[in-house]
PDB file of C-alpha atoms in Angstrom:
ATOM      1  CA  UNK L 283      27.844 113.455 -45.849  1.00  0.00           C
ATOM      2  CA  UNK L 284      24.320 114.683 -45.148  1.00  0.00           C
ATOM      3  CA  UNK L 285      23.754 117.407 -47.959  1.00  0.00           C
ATOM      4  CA  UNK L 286      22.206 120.050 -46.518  1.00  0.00           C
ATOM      5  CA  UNK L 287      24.824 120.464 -43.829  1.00  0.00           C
ATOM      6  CA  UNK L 288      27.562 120.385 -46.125  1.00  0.00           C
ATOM      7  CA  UNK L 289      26.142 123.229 -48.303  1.00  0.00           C
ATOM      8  CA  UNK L 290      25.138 124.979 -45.195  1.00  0.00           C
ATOM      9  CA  UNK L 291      28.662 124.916 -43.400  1.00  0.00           C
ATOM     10  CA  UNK L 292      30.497 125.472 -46.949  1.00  0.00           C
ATOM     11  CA  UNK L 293      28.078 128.592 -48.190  1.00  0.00           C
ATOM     12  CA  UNK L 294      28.141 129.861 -44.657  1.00  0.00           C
ATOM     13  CA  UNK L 295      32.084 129.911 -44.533  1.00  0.00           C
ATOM     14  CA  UNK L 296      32.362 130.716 -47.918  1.00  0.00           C
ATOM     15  CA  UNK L 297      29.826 133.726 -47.403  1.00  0.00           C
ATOM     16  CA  UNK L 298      31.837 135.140 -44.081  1.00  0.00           C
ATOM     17  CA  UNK L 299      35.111 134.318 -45.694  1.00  0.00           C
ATOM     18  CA  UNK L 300      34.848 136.346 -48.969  1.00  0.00           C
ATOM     19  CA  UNK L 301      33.180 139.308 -47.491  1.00  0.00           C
ATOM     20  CA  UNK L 302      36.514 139.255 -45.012  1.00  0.00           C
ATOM     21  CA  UNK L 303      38.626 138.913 -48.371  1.00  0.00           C
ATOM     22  CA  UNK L 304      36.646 142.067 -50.034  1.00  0.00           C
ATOM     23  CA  UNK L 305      36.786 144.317 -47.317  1.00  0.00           C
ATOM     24  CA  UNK L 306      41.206 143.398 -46.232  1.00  0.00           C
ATOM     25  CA  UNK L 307      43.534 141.280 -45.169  1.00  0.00           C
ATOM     26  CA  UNK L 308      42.385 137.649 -43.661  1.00  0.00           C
ATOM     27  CA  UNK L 309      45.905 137.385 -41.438  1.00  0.00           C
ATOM     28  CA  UNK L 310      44.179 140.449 -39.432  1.00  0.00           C
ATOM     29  CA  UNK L 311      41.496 138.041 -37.953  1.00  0.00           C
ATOM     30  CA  UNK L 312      43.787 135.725 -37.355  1.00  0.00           C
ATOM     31  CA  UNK L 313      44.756 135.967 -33.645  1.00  0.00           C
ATOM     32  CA  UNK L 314      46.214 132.858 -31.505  1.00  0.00           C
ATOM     33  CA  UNK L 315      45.551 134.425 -28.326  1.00  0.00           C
ATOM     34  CA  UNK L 316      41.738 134.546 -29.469  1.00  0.00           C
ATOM     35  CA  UNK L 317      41.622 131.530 -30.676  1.00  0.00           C
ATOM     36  CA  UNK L 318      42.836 129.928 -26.883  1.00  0.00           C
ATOM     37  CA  UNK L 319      40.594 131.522 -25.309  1.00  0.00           C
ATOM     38  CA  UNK L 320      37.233 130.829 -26.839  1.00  0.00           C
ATOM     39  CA  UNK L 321      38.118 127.632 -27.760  1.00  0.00           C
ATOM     40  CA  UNK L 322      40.397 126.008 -25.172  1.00  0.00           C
ATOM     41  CA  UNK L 323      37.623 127.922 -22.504  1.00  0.00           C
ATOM     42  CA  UNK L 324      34.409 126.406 -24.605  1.00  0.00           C
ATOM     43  CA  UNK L 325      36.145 122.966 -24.458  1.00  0.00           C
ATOM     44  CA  UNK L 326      37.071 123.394 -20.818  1.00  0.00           C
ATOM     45  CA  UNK L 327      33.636 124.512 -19.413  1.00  0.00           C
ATOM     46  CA  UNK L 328      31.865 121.847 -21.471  1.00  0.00           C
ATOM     47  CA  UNK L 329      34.156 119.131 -19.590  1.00  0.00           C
ATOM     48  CA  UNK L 330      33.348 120.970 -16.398  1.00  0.00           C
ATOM     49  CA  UNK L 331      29.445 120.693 -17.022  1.00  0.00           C
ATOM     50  CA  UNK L 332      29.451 117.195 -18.542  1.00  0.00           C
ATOM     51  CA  UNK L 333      31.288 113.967 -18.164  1.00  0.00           C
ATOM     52  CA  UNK L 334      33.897 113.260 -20.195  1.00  0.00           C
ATOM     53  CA  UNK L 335      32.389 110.036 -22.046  1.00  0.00           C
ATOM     54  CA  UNK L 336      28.964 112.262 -22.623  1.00  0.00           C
ATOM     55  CA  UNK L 337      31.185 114.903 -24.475  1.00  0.00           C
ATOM     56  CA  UNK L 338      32.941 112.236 -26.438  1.00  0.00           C
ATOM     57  CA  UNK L 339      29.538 111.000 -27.093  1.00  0.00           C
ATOM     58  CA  UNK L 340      28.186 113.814 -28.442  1.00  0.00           C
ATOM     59  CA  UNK L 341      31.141 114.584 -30.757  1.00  0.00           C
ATOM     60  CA  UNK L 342      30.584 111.106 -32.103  1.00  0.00           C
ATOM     61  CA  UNK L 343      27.041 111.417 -32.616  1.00  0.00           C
ATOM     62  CA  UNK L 344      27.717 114.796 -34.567  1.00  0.00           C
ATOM     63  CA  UNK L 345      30.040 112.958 -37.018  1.00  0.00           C
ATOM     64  CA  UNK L 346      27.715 110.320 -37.532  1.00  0.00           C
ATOM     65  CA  UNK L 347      24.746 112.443 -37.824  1.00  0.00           C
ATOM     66  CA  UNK L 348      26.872 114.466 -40.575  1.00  0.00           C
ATOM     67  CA  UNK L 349      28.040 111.527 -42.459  1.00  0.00           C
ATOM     68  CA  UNK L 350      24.943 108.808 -42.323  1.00  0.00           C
ATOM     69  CA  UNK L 351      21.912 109.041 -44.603  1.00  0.00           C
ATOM     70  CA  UNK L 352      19.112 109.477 -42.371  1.00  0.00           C
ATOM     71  CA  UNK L 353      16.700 106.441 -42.056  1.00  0.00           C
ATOM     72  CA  UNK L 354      12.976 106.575 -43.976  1.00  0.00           C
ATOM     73  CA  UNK L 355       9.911 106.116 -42.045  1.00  0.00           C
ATOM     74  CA  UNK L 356       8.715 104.227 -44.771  1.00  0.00           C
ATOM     75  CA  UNK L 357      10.840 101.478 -44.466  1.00  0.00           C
ATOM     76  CA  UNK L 358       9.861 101.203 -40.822  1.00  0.00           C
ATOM     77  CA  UNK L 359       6.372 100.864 -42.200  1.00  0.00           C
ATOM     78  CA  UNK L 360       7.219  98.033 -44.750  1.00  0.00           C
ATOM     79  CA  UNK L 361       9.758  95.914 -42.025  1.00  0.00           C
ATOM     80  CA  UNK L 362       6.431  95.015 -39.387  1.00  0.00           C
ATOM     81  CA  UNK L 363       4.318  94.798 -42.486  1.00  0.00           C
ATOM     82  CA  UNK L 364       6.790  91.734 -43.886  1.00  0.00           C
ATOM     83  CA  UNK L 365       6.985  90.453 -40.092  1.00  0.00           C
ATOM     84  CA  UNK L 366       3.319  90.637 -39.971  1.00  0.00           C
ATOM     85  CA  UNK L 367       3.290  88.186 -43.024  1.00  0.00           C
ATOM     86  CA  UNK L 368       5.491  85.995 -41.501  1.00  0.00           C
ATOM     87  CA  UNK L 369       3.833  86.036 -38.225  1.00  0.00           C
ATOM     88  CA  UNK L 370       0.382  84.855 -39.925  1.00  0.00           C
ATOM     89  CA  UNK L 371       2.149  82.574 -41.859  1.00  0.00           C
ATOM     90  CA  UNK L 372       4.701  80.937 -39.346  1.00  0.00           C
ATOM     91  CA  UNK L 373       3.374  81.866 -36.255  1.00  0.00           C
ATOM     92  CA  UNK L 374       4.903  84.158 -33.787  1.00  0.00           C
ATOM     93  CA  UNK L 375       7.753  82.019 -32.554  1.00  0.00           C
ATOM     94  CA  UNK L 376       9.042  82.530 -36.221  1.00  0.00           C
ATOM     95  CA  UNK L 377      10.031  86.067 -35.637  1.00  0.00           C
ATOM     96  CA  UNK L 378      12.552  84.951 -32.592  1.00  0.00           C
ATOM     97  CA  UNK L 379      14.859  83.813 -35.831  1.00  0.00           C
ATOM     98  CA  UNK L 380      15.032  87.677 -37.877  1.00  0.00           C
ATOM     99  CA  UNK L 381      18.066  88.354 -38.258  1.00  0.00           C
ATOM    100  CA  UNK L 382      18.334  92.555 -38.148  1.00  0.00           C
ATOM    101  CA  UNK L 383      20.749  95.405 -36.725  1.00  0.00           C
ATOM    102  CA  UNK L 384      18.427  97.167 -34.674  1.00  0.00           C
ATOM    103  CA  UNK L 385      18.320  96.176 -31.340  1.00  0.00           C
ATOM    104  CA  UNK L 386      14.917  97.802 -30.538  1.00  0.00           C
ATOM    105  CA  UNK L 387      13.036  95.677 -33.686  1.00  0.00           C
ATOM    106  CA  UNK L 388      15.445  92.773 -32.171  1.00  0.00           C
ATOM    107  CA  UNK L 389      13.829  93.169 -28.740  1.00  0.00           C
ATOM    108  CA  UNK L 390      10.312  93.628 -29.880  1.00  0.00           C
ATOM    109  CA  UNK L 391      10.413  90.395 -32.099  1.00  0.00           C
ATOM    110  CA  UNK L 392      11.408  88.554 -28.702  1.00  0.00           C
ATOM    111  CA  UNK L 393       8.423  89.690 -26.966  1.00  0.00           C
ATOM    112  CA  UNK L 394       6.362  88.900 -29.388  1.00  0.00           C
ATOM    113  CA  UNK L 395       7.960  85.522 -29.802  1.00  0.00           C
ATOM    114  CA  UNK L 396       7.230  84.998 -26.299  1.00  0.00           C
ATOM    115  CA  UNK L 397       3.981  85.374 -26.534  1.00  0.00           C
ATOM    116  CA  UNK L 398       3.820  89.051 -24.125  1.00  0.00           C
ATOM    117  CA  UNK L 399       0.714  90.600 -23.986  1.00  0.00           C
ATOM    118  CA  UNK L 400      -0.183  93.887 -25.233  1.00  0.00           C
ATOM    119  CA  UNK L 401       0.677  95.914 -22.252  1.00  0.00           C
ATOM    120  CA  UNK L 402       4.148  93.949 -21.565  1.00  0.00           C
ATOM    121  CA  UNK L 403       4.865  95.190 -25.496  1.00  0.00           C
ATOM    122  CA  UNK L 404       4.054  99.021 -25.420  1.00  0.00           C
ATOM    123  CA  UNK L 405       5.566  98.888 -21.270  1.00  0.00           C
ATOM    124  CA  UNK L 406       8.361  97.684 -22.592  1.00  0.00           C
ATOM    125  CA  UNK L 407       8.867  99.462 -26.012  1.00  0.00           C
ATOM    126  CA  UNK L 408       8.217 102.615 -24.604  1.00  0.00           C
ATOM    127  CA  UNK L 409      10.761 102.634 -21.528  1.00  0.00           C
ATOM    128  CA  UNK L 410      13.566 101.943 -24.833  1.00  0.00           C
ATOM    129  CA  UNK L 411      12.092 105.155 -26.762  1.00  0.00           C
ATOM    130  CA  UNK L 412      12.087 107.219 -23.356  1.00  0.00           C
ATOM    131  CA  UNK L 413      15.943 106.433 -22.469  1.00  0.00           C
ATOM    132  CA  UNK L 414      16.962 106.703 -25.969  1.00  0.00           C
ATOM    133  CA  UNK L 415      15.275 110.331 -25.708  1.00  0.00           C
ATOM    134  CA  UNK L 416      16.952 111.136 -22.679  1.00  0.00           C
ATOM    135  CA  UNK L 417      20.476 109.274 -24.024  1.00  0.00           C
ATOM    136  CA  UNK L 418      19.870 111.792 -26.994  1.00  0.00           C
ATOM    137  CA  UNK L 419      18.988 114.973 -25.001  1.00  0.00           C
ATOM    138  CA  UNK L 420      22.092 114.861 -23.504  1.00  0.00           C
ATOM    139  CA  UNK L 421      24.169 114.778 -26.621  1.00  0.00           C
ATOM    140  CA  UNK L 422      21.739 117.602 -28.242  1.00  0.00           C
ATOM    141  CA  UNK L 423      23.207 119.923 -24.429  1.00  0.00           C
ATOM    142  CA  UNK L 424      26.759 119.651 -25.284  1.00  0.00           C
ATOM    143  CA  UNK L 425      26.382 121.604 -28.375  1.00  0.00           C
ATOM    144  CA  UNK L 426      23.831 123.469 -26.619  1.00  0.00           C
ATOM    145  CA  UNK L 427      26.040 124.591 -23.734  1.00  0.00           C
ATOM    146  CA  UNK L 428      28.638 124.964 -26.213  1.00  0.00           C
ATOM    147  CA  UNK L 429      26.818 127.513 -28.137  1.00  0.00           C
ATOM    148  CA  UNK L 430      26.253 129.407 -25.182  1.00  0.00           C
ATOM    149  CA  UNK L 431      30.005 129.227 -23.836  1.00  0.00           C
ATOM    150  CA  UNK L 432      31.746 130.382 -26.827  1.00  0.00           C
ATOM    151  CA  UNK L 433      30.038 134.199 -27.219  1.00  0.00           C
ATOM    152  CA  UNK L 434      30.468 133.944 -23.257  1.00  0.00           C
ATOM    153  CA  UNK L 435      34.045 133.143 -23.342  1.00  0.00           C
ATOM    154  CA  UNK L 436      34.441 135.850 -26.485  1.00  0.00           C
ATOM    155  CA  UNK L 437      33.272 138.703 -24.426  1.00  0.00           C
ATOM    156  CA  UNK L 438      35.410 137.646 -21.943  1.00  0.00           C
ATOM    157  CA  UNK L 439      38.704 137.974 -24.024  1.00  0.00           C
ATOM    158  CA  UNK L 440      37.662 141.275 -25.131  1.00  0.00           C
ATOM    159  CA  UNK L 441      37.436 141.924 -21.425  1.00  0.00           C
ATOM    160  CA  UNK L 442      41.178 140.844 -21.205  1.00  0.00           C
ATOM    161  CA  UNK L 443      42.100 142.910 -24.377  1.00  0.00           C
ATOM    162  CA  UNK L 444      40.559 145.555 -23.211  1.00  0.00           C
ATOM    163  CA  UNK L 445      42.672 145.497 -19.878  1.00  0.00           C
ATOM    164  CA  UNK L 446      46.016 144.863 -21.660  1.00  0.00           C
ATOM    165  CA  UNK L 447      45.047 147.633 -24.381  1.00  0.00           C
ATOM    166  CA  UNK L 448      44.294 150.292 -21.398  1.00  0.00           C
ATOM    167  CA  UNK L 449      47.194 149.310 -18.969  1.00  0.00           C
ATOM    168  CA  UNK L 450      49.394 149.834 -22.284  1.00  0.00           C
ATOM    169  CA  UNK L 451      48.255 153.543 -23.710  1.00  0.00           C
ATOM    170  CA  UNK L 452      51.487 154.458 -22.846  1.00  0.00           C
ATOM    171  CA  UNK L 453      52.879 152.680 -25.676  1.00  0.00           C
ATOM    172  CA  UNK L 454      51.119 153.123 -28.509  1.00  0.00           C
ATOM    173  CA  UNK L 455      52.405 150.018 -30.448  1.00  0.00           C
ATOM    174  CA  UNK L 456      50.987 147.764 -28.023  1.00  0.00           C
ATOM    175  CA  UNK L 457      47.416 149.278 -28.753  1.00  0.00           C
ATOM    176  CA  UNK L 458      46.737 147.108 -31.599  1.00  0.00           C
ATOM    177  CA  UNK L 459      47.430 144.037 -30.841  1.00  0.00           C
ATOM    178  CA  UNK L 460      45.707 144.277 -27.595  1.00  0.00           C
ATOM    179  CA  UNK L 461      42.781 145.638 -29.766  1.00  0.00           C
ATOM    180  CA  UNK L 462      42.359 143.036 -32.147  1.00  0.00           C
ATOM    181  CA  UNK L 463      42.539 140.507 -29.433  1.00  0.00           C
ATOM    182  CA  UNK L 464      39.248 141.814 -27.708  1.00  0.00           C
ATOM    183  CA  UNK L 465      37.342 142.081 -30.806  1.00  0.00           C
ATOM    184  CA  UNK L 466      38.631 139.090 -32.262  1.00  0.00           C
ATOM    185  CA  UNK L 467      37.588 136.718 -29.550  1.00  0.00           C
ATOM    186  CA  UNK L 468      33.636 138.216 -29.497  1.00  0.00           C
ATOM    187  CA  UNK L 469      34.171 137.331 -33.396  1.00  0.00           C
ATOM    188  CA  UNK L 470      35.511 133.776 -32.885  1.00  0.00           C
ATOM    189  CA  UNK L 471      32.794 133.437 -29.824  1.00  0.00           C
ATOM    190  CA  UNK L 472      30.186 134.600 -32.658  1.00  0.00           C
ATOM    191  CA  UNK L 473      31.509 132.480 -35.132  1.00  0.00           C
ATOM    192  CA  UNK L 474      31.508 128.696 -33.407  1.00  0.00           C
ATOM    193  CA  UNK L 475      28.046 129.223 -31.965  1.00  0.00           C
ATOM    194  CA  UNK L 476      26.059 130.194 -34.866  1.00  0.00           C
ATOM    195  CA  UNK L 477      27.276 128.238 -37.263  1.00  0.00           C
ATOM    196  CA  UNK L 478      28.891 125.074 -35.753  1.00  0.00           C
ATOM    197  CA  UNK L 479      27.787 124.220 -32.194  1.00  0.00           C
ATOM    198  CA  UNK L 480      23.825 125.120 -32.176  1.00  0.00           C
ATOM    199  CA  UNK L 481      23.336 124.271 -35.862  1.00  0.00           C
ATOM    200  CA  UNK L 482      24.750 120.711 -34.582  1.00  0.00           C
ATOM    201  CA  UNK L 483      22.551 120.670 -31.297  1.00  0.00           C
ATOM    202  CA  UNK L 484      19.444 121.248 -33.887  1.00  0.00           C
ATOM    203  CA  UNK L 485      20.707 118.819 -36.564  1.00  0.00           C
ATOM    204  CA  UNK L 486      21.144 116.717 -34.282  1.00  0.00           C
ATOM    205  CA  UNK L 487      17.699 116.872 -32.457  1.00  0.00           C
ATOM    206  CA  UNK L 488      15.763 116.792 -36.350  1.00  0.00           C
ATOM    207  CA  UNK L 489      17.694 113.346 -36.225  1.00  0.00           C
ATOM    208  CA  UNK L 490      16.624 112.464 -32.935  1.00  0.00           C
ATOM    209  CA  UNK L 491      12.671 112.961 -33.859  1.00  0.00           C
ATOM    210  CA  UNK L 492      12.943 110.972 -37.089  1.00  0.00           C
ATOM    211  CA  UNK L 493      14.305 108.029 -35.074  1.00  0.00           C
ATOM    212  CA  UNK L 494      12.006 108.360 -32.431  1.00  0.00           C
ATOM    213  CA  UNK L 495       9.143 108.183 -35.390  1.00  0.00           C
ATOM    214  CA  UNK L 496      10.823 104.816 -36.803  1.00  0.00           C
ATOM    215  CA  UNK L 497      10.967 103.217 -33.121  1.00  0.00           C
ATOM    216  CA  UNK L 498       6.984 104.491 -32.524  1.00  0.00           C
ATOM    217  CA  UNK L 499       6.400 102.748 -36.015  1.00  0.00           C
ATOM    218  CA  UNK L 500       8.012  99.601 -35.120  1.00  0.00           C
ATOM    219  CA  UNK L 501       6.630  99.397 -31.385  1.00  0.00           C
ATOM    220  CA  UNK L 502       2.894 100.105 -32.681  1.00  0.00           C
ATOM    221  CA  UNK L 503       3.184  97.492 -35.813  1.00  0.00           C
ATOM    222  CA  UNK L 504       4.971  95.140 -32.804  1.00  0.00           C
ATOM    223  CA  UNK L 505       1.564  95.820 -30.741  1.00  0.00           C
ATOM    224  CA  UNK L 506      -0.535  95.028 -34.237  1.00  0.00           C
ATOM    225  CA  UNK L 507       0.773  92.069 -34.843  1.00  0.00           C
ATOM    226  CA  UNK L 508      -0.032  90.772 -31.637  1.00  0.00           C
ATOM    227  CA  UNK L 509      -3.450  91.803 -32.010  1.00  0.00           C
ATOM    228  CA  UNK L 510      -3.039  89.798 -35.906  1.00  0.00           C
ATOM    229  CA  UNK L 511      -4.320  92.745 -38.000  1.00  0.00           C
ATOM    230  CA  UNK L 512      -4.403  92.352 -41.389  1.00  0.00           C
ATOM    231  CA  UNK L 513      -1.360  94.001 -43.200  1.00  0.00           C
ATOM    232  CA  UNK L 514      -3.451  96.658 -44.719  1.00  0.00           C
ATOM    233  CA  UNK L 515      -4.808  98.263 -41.100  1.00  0.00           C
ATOM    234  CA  UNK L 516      -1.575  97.589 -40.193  1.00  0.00           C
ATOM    235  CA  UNK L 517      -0.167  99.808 -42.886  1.00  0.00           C
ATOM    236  CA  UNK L 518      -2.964 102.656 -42.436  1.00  0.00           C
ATOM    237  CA  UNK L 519      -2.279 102.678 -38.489  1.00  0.00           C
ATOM    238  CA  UNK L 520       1.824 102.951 -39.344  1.00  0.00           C
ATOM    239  CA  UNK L 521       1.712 105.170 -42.162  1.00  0.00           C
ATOM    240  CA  UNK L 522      -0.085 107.920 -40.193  1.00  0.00           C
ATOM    241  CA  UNK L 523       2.950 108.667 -38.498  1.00  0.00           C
ATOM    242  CA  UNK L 524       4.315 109.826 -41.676  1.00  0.00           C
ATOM    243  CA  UNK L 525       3.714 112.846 -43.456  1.00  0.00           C
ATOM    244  CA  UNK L 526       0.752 112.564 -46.381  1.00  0.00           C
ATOM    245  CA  UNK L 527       3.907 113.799 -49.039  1.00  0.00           C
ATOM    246  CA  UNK L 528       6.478 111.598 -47.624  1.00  0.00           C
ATOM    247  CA  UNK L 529       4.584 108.479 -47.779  1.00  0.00           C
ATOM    248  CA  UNK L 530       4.940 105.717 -49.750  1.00  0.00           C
ATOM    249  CA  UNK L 531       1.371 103.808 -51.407  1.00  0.00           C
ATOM    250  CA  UNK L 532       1.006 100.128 -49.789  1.00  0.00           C
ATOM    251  CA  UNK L 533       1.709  98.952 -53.494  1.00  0.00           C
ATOM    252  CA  UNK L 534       4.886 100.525 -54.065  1.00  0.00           C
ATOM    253  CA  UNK L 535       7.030  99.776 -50.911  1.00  0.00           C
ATOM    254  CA  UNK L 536       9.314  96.490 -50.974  1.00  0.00           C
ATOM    255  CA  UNK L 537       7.623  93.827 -49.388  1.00  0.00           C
ATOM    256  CA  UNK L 538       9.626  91.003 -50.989  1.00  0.00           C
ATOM    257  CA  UNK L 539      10.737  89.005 -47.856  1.00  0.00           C
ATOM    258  CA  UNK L 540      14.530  87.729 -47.442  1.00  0.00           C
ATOM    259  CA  UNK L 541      15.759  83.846 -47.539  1.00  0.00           C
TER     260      UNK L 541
END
């Protein structure tokens, strides 16, 4: 799991949690009623607003975002520096045989291999990066939306508890309960957006900008490869898309090319 979002969702908990603990009882925020109606009314807007298969999207991105190491620039950088050796080497038709995951380097080796001119390349290239920003924007407003819907759908239940409380002053005992239901669900509304469903939306757009970086990387060493630059510009052209701290000297990155 990424690191930083498991200390942040564990301190954060841990934080609201143990100030609950010092100050009473935790079964007196528990409330079902609450409960159904931020979250079954968060869920049930969000399917309302979205398709289904976007919202299952999005959920999967989130776990996947959560649990998978986020990819380095760098090694964007070093991949179209080795096919850049191989392409002066081999020729170009040798990159139609790389064997890799990613369908976007996949796609830009078979241009190449076909011999596509400049303008085909970056046309090309640059549609994929502007749907897979679009594909991801989407997935980034279900949390969004969701972060919005929960505090909304909190105030409403204290709008019901509120009604239930005052339609039942004539019974004192019925007070409380009615009570902790209305301030309970702004609480629960509270809770989900500020520390689950927009902390998602933004982890996952942070993802979204470091993949865009390694598909610009790989599209512009695709585009100087054609134009047979020498590995080093090559390298100086990529590696300005990384930051000056983050990036790794020409000499030290693995350039040692697979059999």
């Amino acid at each position: 799991m990424d690191i930083a979002s498991f200390i942040g969702i564990i301190s954060g908990l841990s934080l609201i949690i143990s100030a609950i603990y010092i100050g009473g009882d935790l079964h007196n925020f528990v409330n079902v009623q609450g409960l159904m109606i931020v979250f079954g009314g968060t869920i049930a807007t969000t399917l309302i607003t979205f398709q289904f298969r976007d919202v299952l999207a999005a959920f999967k991105a989130a776990y996947f975002v959560f649990s998978k190491d986020k990819d380095d620039p760098n090694e964007a950088v070093a991949t179209m520096i080795k096919l850049s050796h191989i392409s002066r080497r081999q020729g170009l038709l040798a990159l139609s045989k790389i064997k890799t995951d990613s369908l976007f380097l996949k796609k830009a080796c078979g241009l190449l291999a076909d011999g596509s001119s400049e303008e085909v390349i970056r046309a090309a290239l640059t549609t994929e990066i502007q749907s897979l920003q679009m594909r991801h924007f989407i997935v980034q407003d279900v949390f969004r939306k969701m972060g919005i819907y929960a505090p909304a759908f909190g105030m409403l239940g204290t709008l019901i508890g509120l009604v239930q409380m005052l339609s039942r002053l004539q019974d004192p005992s019925n007070i409380g309960p009615a009570m902790a239901v209305a301030l309970l669900t702004t609480f629960y509304g509270s809770l989900l957006s500020t520390l689950f469903f927009l902390p998602i939306a933004g982890k996952l757009r942070s993802r979204t900008v470091i993949e865009i970086i390694n598909l610009e990387i790989k599209r512009e060493g695709a585009i100087s490869i054609i134009n047979n630059n020498n590995p080093v510009i090559i390298y100086e052209k990529l590696s300005s898309f990384i930051s000056s701290r983050l990036r790794k000297p020409l000499v030290k990155m693995n350039l040692k090319q697979e059999k």
